[in-house]
Short mmCIF file of C-alpha atoms in Angstrom, two decimals:
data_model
loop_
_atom_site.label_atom_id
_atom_site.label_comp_id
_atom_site.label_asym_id
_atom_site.label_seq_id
_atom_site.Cartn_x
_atom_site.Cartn_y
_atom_site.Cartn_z
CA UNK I 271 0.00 0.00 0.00
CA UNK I 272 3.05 2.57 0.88
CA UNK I 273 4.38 1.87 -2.62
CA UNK I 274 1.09 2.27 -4.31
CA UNK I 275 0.83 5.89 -2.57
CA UNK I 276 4.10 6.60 -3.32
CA UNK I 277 3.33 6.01 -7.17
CA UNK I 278 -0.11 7.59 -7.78
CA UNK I 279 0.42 10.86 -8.45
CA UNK I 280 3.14 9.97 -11.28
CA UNK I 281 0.90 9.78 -13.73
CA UNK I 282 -0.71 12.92 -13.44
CA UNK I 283 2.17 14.11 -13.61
CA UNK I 284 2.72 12.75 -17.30
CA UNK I 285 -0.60 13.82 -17.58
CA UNK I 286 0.77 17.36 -17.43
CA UNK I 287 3.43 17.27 -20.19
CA UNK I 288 6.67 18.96 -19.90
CA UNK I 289 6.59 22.97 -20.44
CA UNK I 290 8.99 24.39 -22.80
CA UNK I 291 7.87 27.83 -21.88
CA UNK I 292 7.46 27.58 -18.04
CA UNK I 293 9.02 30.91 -17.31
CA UNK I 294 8.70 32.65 -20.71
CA UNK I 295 6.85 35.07 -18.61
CA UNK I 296 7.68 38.81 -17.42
CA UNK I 297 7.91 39.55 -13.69
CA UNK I 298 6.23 43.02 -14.03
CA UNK I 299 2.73 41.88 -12.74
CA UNK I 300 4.61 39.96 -9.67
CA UNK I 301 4.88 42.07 -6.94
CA UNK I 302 8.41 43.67 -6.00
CA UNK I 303 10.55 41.27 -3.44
CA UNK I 304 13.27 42.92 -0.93
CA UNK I 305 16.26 41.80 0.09
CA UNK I 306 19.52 42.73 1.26
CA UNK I 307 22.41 44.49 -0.57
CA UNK I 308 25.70 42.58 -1.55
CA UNK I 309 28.75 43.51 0.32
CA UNK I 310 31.95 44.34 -1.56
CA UNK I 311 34.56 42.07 -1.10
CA UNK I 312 32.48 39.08 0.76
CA UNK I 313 30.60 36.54 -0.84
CA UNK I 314 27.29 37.14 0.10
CA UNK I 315 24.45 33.86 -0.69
CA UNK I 316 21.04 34.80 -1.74
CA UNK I 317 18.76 31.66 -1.14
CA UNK I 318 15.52 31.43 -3.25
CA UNK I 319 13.62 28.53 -1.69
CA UNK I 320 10.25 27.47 -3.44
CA UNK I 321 7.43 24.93 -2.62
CA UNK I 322 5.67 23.79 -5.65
CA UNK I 323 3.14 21.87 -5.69
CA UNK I 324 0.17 23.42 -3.53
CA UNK I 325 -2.29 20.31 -2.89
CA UNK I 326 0.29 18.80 -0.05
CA UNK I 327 1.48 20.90 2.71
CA UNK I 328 4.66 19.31 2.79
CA UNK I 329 6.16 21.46 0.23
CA UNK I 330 5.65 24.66 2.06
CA UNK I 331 6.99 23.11 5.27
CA UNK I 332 9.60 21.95 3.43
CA UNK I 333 10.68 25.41 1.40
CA UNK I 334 10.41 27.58 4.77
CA UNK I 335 12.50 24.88 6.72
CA UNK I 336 15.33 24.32 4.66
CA UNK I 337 15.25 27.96 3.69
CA UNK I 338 15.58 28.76 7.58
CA UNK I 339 18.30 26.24 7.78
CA UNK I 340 20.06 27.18 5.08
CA UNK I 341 20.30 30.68 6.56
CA UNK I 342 21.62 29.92 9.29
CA UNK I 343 24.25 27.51 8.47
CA UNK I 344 25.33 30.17 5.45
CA UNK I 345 24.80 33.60 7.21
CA UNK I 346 22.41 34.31 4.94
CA UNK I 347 20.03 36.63 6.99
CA UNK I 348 17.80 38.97 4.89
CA UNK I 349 18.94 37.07 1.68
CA UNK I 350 16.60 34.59 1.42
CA UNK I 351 12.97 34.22 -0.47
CA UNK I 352 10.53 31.41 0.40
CA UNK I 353 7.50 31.41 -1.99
CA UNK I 354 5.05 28.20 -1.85
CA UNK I 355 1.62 27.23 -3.16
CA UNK I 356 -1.09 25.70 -1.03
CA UNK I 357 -4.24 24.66 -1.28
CA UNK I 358 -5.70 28.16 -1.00
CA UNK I 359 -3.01 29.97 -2.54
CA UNK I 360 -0.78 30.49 -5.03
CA UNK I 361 2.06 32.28 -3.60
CA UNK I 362 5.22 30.20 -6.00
CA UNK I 363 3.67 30.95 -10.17
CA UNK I 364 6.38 31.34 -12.74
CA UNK I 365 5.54 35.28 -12.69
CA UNK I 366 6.32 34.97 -8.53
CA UNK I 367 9.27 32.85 -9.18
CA UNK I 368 11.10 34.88 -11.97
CA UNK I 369 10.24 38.00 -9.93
CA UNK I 370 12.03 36.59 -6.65
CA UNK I 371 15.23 36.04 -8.95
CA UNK I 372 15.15 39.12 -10.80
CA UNK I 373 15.10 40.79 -7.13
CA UNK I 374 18.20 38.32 -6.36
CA UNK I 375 19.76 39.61 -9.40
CA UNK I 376 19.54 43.35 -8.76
CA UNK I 377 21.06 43.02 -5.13
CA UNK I 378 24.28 40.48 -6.50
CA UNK I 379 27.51 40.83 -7.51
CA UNK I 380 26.95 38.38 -10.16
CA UNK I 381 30.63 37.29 -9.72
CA UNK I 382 31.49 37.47 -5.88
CA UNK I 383 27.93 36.44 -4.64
CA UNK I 384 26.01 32.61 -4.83
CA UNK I 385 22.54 31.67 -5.18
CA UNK I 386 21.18 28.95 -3.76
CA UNK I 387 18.00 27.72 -5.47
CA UNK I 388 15.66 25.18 -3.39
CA UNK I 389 12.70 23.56 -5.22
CA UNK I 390 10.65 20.89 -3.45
CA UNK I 391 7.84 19.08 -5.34
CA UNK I 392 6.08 16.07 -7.02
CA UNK I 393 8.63 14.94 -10.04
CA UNK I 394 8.55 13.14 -13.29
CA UNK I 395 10.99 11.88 -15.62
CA UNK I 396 11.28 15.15 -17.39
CA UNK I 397 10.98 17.76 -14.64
CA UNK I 398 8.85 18.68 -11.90
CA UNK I 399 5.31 20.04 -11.27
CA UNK I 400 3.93 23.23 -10.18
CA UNK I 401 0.45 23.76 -9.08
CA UNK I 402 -1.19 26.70 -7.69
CA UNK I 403 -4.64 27.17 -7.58
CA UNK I 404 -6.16 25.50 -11.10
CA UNK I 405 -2.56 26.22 -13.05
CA UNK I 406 -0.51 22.83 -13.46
CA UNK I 407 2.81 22.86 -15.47
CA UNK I 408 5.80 20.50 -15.53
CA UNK I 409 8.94 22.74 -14.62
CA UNK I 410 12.24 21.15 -16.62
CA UNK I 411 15.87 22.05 -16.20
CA UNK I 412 15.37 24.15 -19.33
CA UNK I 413 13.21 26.39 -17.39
CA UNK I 414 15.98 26.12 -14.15
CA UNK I 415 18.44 27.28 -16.28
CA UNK I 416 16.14 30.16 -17.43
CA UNK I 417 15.95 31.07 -13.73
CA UNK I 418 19.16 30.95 -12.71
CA UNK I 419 20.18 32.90 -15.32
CA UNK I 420 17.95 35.69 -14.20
CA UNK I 421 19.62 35.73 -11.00
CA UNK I 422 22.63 37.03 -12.59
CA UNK I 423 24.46 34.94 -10.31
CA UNK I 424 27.86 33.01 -11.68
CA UNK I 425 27.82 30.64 -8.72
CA UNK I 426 24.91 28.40 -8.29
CA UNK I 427 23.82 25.53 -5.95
CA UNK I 428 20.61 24.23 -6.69
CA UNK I 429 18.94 21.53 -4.56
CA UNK I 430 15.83 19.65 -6.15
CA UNK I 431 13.96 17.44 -3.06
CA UNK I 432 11.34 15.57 -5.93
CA UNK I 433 11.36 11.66 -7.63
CA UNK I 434 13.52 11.59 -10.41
CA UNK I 435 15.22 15.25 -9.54
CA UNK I 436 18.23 13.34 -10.74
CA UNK I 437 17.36 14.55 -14.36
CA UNK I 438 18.69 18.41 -12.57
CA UNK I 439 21.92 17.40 -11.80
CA UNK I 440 22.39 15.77 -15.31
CA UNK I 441 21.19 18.40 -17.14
CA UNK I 442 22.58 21.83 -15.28
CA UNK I 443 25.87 20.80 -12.87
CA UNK I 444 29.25 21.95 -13.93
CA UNK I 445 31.71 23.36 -11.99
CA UNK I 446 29.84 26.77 -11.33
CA UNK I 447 26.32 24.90 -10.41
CA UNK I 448 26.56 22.40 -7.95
CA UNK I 449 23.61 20.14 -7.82
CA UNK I 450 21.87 18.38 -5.41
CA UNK I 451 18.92 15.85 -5.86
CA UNK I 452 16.83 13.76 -3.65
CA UNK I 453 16.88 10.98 -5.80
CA UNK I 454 18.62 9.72 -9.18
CA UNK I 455 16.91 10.27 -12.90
CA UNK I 456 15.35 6.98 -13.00
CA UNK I 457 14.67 7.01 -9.44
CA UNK I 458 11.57 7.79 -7.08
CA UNK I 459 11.96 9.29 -3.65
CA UNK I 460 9.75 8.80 -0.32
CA UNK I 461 7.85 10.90 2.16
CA UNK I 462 5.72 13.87 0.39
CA UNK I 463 2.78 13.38 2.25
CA UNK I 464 0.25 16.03 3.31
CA UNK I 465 0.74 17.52 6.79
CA UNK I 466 4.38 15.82 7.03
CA UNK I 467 6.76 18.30 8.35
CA UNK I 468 9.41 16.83 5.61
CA UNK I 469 9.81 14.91 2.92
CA UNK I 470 12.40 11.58 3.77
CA UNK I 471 15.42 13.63 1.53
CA UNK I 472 14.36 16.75 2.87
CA UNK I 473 14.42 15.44 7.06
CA UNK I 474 17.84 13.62 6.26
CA UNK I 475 19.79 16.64 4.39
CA UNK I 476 18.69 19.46 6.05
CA UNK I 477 16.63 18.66 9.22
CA UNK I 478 19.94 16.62 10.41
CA UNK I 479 23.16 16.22 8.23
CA UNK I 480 23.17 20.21 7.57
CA UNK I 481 22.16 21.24 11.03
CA UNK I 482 25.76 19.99 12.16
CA UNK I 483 27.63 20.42 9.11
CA UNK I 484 27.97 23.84 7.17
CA UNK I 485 29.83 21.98 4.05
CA UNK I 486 26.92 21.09 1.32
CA UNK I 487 29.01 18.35 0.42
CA UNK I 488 29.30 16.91 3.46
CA UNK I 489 26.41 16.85 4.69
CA UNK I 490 25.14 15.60 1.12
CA UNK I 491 26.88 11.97 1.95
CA UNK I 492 25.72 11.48 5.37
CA UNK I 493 22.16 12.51 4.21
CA UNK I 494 22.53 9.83 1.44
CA UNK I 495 23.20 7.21 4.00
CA UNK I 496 20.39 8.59 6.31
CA UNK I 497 17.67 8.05 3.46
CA UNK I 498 18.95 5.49 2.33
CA UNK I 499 18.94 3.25 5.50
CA UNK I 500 15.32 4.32 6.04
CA UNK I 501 14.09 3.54 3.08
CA UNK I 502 15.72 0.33 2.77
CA UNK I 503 14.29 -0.40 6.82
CA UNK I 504 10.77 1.02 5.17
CA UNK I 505 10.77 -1.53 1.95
CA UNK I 506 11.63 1.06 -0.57
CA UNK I 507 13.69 0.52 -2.93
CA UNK I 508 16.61 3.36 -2.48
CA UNK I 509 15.71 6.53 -4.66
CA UNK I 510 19.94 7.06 -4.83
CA UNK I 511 19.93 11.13 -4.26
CA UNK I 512 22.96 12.49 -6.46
CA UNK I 513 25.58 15.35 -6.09
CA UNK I 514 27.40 16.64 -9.02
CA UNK I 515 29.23 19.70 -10.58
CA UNK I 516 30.43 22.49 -8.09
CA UNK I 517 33.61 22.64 -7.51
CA UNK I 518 34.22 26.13 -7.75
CA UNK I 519 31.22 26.76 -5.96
CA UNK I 520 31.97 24.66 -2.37
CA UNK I 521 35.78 26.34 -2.66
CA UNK I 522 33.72 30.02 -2.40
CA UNK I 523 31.66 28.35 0.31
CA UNK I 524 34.51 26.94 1.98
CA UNK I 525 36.55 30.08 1.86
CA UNK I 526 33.79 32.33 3.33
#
């Protein structure tokens, strides 16, 4: 029964068909997003942190905690954006979304600073969904890219807590963009259930490895061995998150 649930919603997801267009849209009717001004000579983070898929509340507990997390293990205070849908609201559309990182963008250095980019969701083989209110699209690494790129940023770390997020770190890591996925490209992962607090890839990596460990890296591999055991002790078979790309990126985290 745990495996069924864990399964049904991938075909609506196919249902939705991938977007080539997701963020094709302006961010003038979005409203205007504050944040914090780079410093010269530090490398500041700006962390955009999104919840997709409205219907389950685990995606907005999910974008404000690892957001909150992330903020504190980076020093990130007053850099950071959470937007999320829910079943009332639509708070993350693509107009929300490209207006959060065109505010990123303008406060940057687009070669000292980093963005990290957080997206936690229902996924499919080709991307992953976004639903608020009646809108439902498929979000690929096409329209990632598109996003980062309106950051500005140089530096990237994007973290994609969704089944087959492993398609993201194929797609967008090199050593610039480090990515980081809750499970591989051919993989599902566990735990998006509504009223959960986290998903199982979301509890391991940030609710414990990165609570005691600042390097992303790090705390990557002993999350992978967290989910994994519990999935394995569930009867899952393991969704094998995946880290790629980056390298540049953890030395400007490292050197902070």
């Amino acid at each position: 029964m745990r495996r069924l649930l864990a399964f049904c919603l991938i075909g609506l997801f196919l249902a939705l068909g991938p977007s080539h267009d997701a963020f094709g849209q302006t961010a003038r009717r979005a409203e205007p997003v504050g944040l914090a001004p780079q410093r010269p000579g530090q490398t500041d983070v700006y962390i955009l942190s999104f919840g997709l898929w409205g219907p389950q509340s685990v995606f907005e507990s999910e974008a404000k905690g690892a957001a909150r997390i992330l903020e504190a293990q980076i020093g990130s205070k007053g850099r950071s954006i959470v937007q999320f849908n829910t079943k009332r609201r639509a708070g993350a559309t693509p107009q929300s979304l490209l207006a959060a990182a065109t505010a990123a963008g303008q406060a940057l250095d687009p070669a000292e600073d980093i963005v990290v980019l957080v997206l936690t969701s229902h996924g499919a083989p080709e991307g992953i969904g976004l639903v608020a209110g009646r809108d439902a699209l498929l979000v690929t690494p096409g329209d990632v890219k598109r996003l980062l790129d309106q950051t500005r940023a140089q530096h990237r770390v994007v973290i994609v807590s969704a089944c087959y997020s492993g398609v993201f770190a194929r797609d967008l890591a090199d050593a610039r963009t480090l990515v980081i996925t809750a499970a591989a490209a051919d993989k599902p992962s566990f735990g998006c259930r509504d009223g959960a607090t986290w998903t199982y890839f979301g509890d391991a990596f940030f609710n414990k490895a990165l609570r005691g460990e600042r390097r992303l890296d790090v705390a990557f591999e002993r999350a992978r061995g967290l989910v994994t055991q519990r999935e394995r002790r569930e009867g899952f078979d393991p969704s094998n998150p995946q880290i790629a790309g980056g390298t540049q990126v953890l030395e400007r985290l490292s050197a902070r």
